[in-house]
Structures are given as structure tokens and as C-alpha cells.
Amino acid sequence: MTRLVERDARTREPYSGGSHLWCLTHRCDCLQGAEDLSGRAARRHMLAVLAAACCWLAGASTVAAQDIAARPLDSNEMKWEWMFSPYAHHFRRSSEHRNVYLIGVERYQTENWLVGAGVFSNSFGQPSAYAYGGYQWSGLFGQPRLYLKLTAGVMYGYVGEHKDKVPFNRNGWSPLVVPAIGYRLDSRNSLQVSALGTAGLLFSYHYRP
């Protein structure tokens, strides 16, 4: 991979592909190998992101528990919540767009403070991941089942020709701020709609075991 990058830097010719790997467009015999290498590189990045997210979740849980530790937490204050999204609505449709699938987990330190992480297929079919922290306001507009959530964190996934589709992207890494509104069907199940900037809306189902 390093030799290909160095060769491309010397020739100053354009590159192709949707990954970190640069491959000269006139070297047709390199394209297949480039795709294989870029796939392995993407998988390595995903594993690194997931490992970092798990460590971050564990550390954040410990720190938050210590910060609110003047009294022990009861079983109603520490909750795990699984989430799944089968669909995202794009405000401006494109032939390049693919459906977004997401699975993730959140841990509520209290009824309001939370940390979370997830993996998803982004709008262009690229494997992606993110980790975040946030706050939830319950009882929105006086409705006990309605809530507002605001989270912020870091995302990895938009690379290659799609790197400019998200702001402040650097080598696939970019900041992420997501406001959301949700409705609790009961103590375990809820539905949520998250705003993805000016790009669209993400619809998700949440479950507390």
C-alpha cells in the first residue's frame, strides 16, 4: 500500500476508488488488487473503532458512576438500551444513496445521562461506526412518554470519493452531533426519530432488556 501511495505522489496523477488506497487510473491491472486491499483496510479500521468504543464505554461508565456516587445507584438508574434502525429518509434523493442499517447500544448512567456506540451502513453502503455521549430530557411538553435527546461524539466511515459528504471529515473520522425525539411505548420499548443534519432523518426502535 505504501509503495502505491509513493508512486502516486511522484506522478501526481489522479486516483480512483472509494477507499484510502490510491491507484493510478491508467494501471487497470491494479484495480482489483486495490479493491481487495481497501476492503481489508476498512475491516481493520472497523475493528479498531469497535475496540476503542468498547473501552470508551467501559471507562465512561466508571467515571460517570463515580461522579454521581454520593449515593449508590438503584436498578432503575442504570439501564442498557439496544437500538436498531432499518431505514433513513434522505431529504434529497440520489442514485448513489443506499438504505441505512444501524445497530447499537446505549447505557444510561441516570435517567438522563448516557453513553453509546453503534455500527451502521452509511448512505453510500460503506461500513461505519460511531461512539458518543449525551443527555435526555424526559416528559417533553408535559407528556411522560415523550422525550428529547441530544448526543455528540465521533464517527468513522465516509472515505474515498464520499469523504466530503460529511463536514470536518479527516481520513474518515468526523464529529457527530445528533438531536432526536422519541416516544416510549412502555418501560421497555420506544420509537425514535433522529435528525442527521440537513441530510435526512433516521428512524429507530429501542429496547431495554
Short mmCIF file of C-alpha atoms in Angstrom, two decimals:
data_model
loop_
_atom_site.label_atom_id
_atom_site.label_comp_id
_atom_site.label_asym_id
_atom_site.label_seq_id
_atom_site.Cartn_x
_atom_site.Cartn_y
_atom_site.Cartn_z
CA MET A 1 0.00 0.00 0.00
CA THR A 2 2.85 2.39 0.88
CA ARG A 3 4.58 1.77 -2.47
CA LEU A 4 1.33 2.60 -4.35
CA VAL A 5 0.90 5.84 -2.39
CA GLU A 6 4.52 6.85 -3.01
CA ARG A 7 4.24 6.06 -6.72
CA ASP A 8 1.05 8.15 -6.97
CA ALA A 9 2.69 11.04 -5.12
CA ARG A 10 5.58 11.06 -7.65
CA THR A 11 3.37 11.00 -10.74
CA ARG A 12 0.79 13.50 -9.39
CA GLU A 13 -1.86 11.68 -11.41
CA PRO A 14 -5.49 11.32 -10.27
CA TYR A 15 -6.62 8.35 -8.25
CA SER A 16 -9.73 6.20 -8.27
CA GLY A 17 -11.74 4.05 -5.84
CA GLY A 18 -13.71 4.72 -2.72
CA SER A 19 -11.09 3.97 -0.10
CA HIS A 20 -7.82 5.19 1.43
CA LEU A 21 -5.89 3.31 -1.24
CA TRP A 22 -4.62 5.34 -4.19
CA CYS A 23 -4.36 3.53 -7.50
CA LEU A 24 -3.36 5.15 -10.82
CA THR A 25 -6.25 5.16 -13.22
CA HIS A 26 -4.12 4.05 -16.17
CA ARG A 27 -2.95 0.96 -14.25
CA CYS A 28 -6.03 -1.13 -14.90
CA ASP A 29 -4.38 -4.27 -13.66
CA CYS A 30 -4.03 -2.69 -10.21
CA LEU A 31 -7.73 -2.03 -9.64
CA GLN A 32 -8.77 -5.47 -8.45
CA GLY A 33 -5.87 -5.71 -6.00
CA ALA A 34 -6.64 -2.20 -4.76
CA GLU A 35 -10.24 -3.13 -4.01
CA ASP A 36 -9.14 -6.20 -2.06
CA LEU A 37 -6.61 -4.21 -0.04
CA SER A 38 -9.07 -1.38 0.63
CA GLY A 39 -11.63 -3.90 1.90
CA ARG A 40 -9.13 -5.34 4.35
CA ALA A 41 -8.11 -1.83 5.44
CA ALA A 42 -11.78 -0.90 6.05
CA ARG A 43 -12.29 -4.04 8.16
CA ARG A 44 -9.18 -3.22 10.21
CA HIS A 45 -10.49 0.30 10.79
CA MET A 46 -13.88 -1.06 11.85
CA LEU A 47 -12.31 -3.47 14.36
CA ALA A 48 -10.19 -0.64 15.77
CA VAL A 49 -13.24 1.62 16.11
CA LEU A 50 -15.30 -1.07 17.84
CA ALA A 51 -12.46 -1.90 20.26
CA ALA A 52 -11.99 1.78 21.07
CA ALA A 53 -15.74 2.27 21.52
CA CYS A 54 -15.97 -0.67 23.95
CA CYS A 55 -13.05 0.68 26.01
CA TRP A 56 -14.56 4.15 25.95
CA LEU A 57 -17.96 2.88 27.06
CA ALA A 58 -16.42 0.96 29.95
CA GLY A 59 -14.35 3.95 31.04
CA ALA A 60 -17.20 6.42 30.67
CA SER A 61 -19.50 4.20 32.70
CA THR A 62 -16.96 4.02 35.53
CA VAL A 63 -16.29 7.76 35.55
CA ALA A 64 -19.97 8.68 35.42
CA ALA A 65 -20.78 6.25 38.21
CA GLN A 66 -18.06 7.84 40.35
CA ASP A 67 -19.27 11.37 39.54
CA ILE A 68 -22.79 10.64 40.77
CA ALA A 69 -21.58 8.34 43.52
CA ALA A 70 -22.60 10.28 46.60
CA ARG A 71 -25.27 7.61 46.85
CA PRO A 72 -25.45 4.11 45.31
CA LEU A 73 -27.38 3.78 42.07
CA ASP A 74 -30.53 1.71 42.20
CA SER A 75 -31.65 -0.68 39.45
CA ASN A 76 -33.86 1.97 37.83
CA GLU A 77 -30.99 4.39 37.24
CA MET A 78 -28.54 2.19 35.30
CA LYS A 79 -30.04 0.84 32.10
CA TRP A 80 -28.83 -0.75 28.90
CA GLU A 81 -30.79 0.06 25.77
CA TRP A 82 -30.42 -1.69 22.40
CA MET A 83 -31.34 0.13 19.21
CA PHE A 84 -31.99 -0.92 15.64
CA SER A 85 -32.72 1.20 12.58
CA PRO A 86 -33.93 -0.34 9.32
CA TYR A 87 -34.44 2.93 7.43
CA ALA A 88 -33.26 6.51 6.93
CA HIS A 89 -35.13 9.11 4.89
CA HIS A 90 -32.96 11.40 2.72
CA PHE A 91 -34.25 14.90 2.11
CA ARG A 92 -32.55 14.96 -1.29
CA ARG A 93 -32.56 11.60 -3.05
CA SER A 94 -29.60 10.49 -5.15
CA SER A 95 -28.92 7.44 -7.31
CA GLU A 96 -25.82 6.88 -5.14
CA HIS A 97 -27.84 6.54 -1.93
CA ARG A 98 -28.23 3.17 -0.23
CA ASN A 99 -30.53 2.31 2.64
CA VAL A 100 -29.04 2.84 6.09
CA TYR A 101 -29.00 -0.05 8.58
CA LEU A 102 -27.87 0.52 12.16
CA ILE A 103 -27.46 -1.48 15.34
CA GLY A 104 -26.14 -0.04 18.58
CA VAL A 105 -26.30 0.07 22.36
CA GLU A 106 -26.70 2.85 24.91
CA ARG A 107 -26.02 2.83 28.64
CA TYR A 108 -27.94 5.27 30.82
CA GLN A 109 -25.90 6.39 33.82
CA THR A 110 -29.02 8.03 35.27
CA GLU A 111 -32.42 8.64 33.72
CA ASN A 112 -30.80 11.46 31.74
CA TRP A 113 -27.05 11.00 31.10
CA LEU A 114 -25.98 8.32 28.62
CA VAL A 115 -23.12 6.93 26.54
CA GLY A 116 -23.45 4.81 23.43
CA ALA A 117 -21.86 3.20 20.37
CA GLY A 118 -23.11 1.68 17.14
CA VAL A 119 -22.21 0.28 13.75
CA PHE A 120 -24.07 1.03 10.54
CA SER A 121 -24.01 1.01 6.77
CA ASN A 122 -23.92 4.64 5.69
CA SER A 123 -25.84 6.31 2.86
CA PHE A 124 -23.30 5.08 0.32
CA GLY A 125 -23.10 1.49 1.56
CA GLN A 126 -19.80 1.93 3.43
CA PRO A 127 -19.32 0.18 6.81
CA SER A 128 -19.25 2.83 9.53
CA ALA A 129 -19.19 3.19 13.32
CA TYR A 130 -19.65 5.84 15.98
CA ALA A 131 -19.33 6.46 19.72
CA TYR A 132 -20.96 9.27 21.71
CA GLY A 133 -22.27 10.69 24.95
CA GLY A 134 -25.41 12.69 25.57
CA TYR A 135 -28.37 13.83 27.63
CA GLN A 136 -32.08 13.00 27.52
CA TRP A 137 -34.94 15.27 28.62
CA SER A 138 -37.94 13.18 29.69
CA GLY A 139 -41.55 14.34 29.96
CA LEU A 140 -41.32 16.67 26.96
CA PHE A 141 -44.23 19.16 26.75
CA GLY A 142 -45.66 17.58 29.89
CA GLN A 143 -46.05 14.19 28.20
CA PRO A 144 -44.38 11.49 30.36
CA ARG A 145 -43.77 9.17 27.38
CA LEU A 146 -42.23 11.82 25.10
CA TYR A 147 -38.52 12.67 25.32
CA LEU A 148 -35.85 14.79 23.64
CA LYS A 149 -32.26 13.53 23.29
CA LEU A 150 -29.03 15.28 22.25
CA THR A 151 -25.83 13.30 21.65
CA ALA A 152 -22.33 14.22 20.42
CA GLY A 153 -19.34 12.06 19.55
CA VAL A 154 -17.07 10.84 16.78
CA MET A 155 -17.87 8.85 13.64
CA TYR A 156 -15.78 6.82 11.18
CA GLY A 157 -16.92 5.66 7.77
CA TYR A 158 -17.12 8.22 4.96
CA VAL A 159 -13.95 7.59 2.95
CA GLY A 160 -12.64 7.83 -0.58
CA GLU A 161 -14.91 9.59 -3.08
CA HIS A 162 -17.53 10.15 -0.35
CA LYS A 163 -15.21 11.82 2.16
CA ASP A 164 -16.74 15.26 1.51
CA LYS A 165 -20.30 14.10 2.22
CA VAL A 166 -19.91 14.91 5.93
CA PRO A 167 -18.34 18.09 7.38
CA PHE A 168 -14.94 18.22 9.08
CA ASN A 169 -14.03 14.75 7.77
CA ARG A 170 -10.36 13.83 8.14
CA ASN A 171 -9.22 10.40 6.96
CA GLY A 172 -12.73 9.05 7.52
CA TRP A 173 -13.10 10.49 11.05
CA SER A 174 -15.59 13.28 11.72
CA PRO A 175 -17.50 14.81 14.66
CA LEU A 176 -21.16 13.94 15.06
CA VAL A 177 -24.00 15.84 16.79
CA VAL A 178 -27.47 14.24 16.67
CA PRO A 179 -30.71 15.64 18.14
CA ALA A 180 -33.58 13.16 18.44
CA ILE A 181 -37.14 12.93 19.65
CA GLY A 182 -38.68 9.70 20.93
CA TYR A 183 -41.80 8.13 22.36
CA ARG A 184 -41.84 5.36 24.97
CA LEU A 185 -44.44 2.71 24.21
CA ASP A 186 -43.85 1.16 27.65
CA SER A 187 -40.99 0.70 30.13
CA ARG A 188 -39.03 -1.45 27.63
CA ASN A 189 -39.92 -0.32 24.11
CA SER A 190 -39.65 3.03 22.38
CA LEU A 191 -39.54 4.60 18.91
CA GLN A 192 -37.18 7.43 17.97
CA VAL A 193 -36.53 9.83 15.08
CA SER A 194 -33.03 11.35 14.82
CA ALA A 195 -32.06 14.36 12.69
CA LEU A 196 -28.96 13.74 10.53
CA GLY A 197 -28.09 17.38 9.96
CA THR A 198 -29.52 18.61 6.66
CA ALA A 199 -29.19 15.13 5.10
CA GLY A 200 -32.24 13.32 6.46
CA LEU A 201 -33.98 11.51 9.31
CA LEU A 202 -33.10 8.18 10.95
CA PHE A 203 -35.97 6.05 12.30
CA SER A 204 -35.08 3.58 15.07
CA TYR A 205 -36.57 1.10 17.54
CA HIS A 206 -35.15 0.91 21.09
CA TYR A 207 -35.42 -1.92 23.61
CA ARG A 208 -34.46 -2.09 27.29
CA PRO A 209 -33.92 -5.73 28.41
#
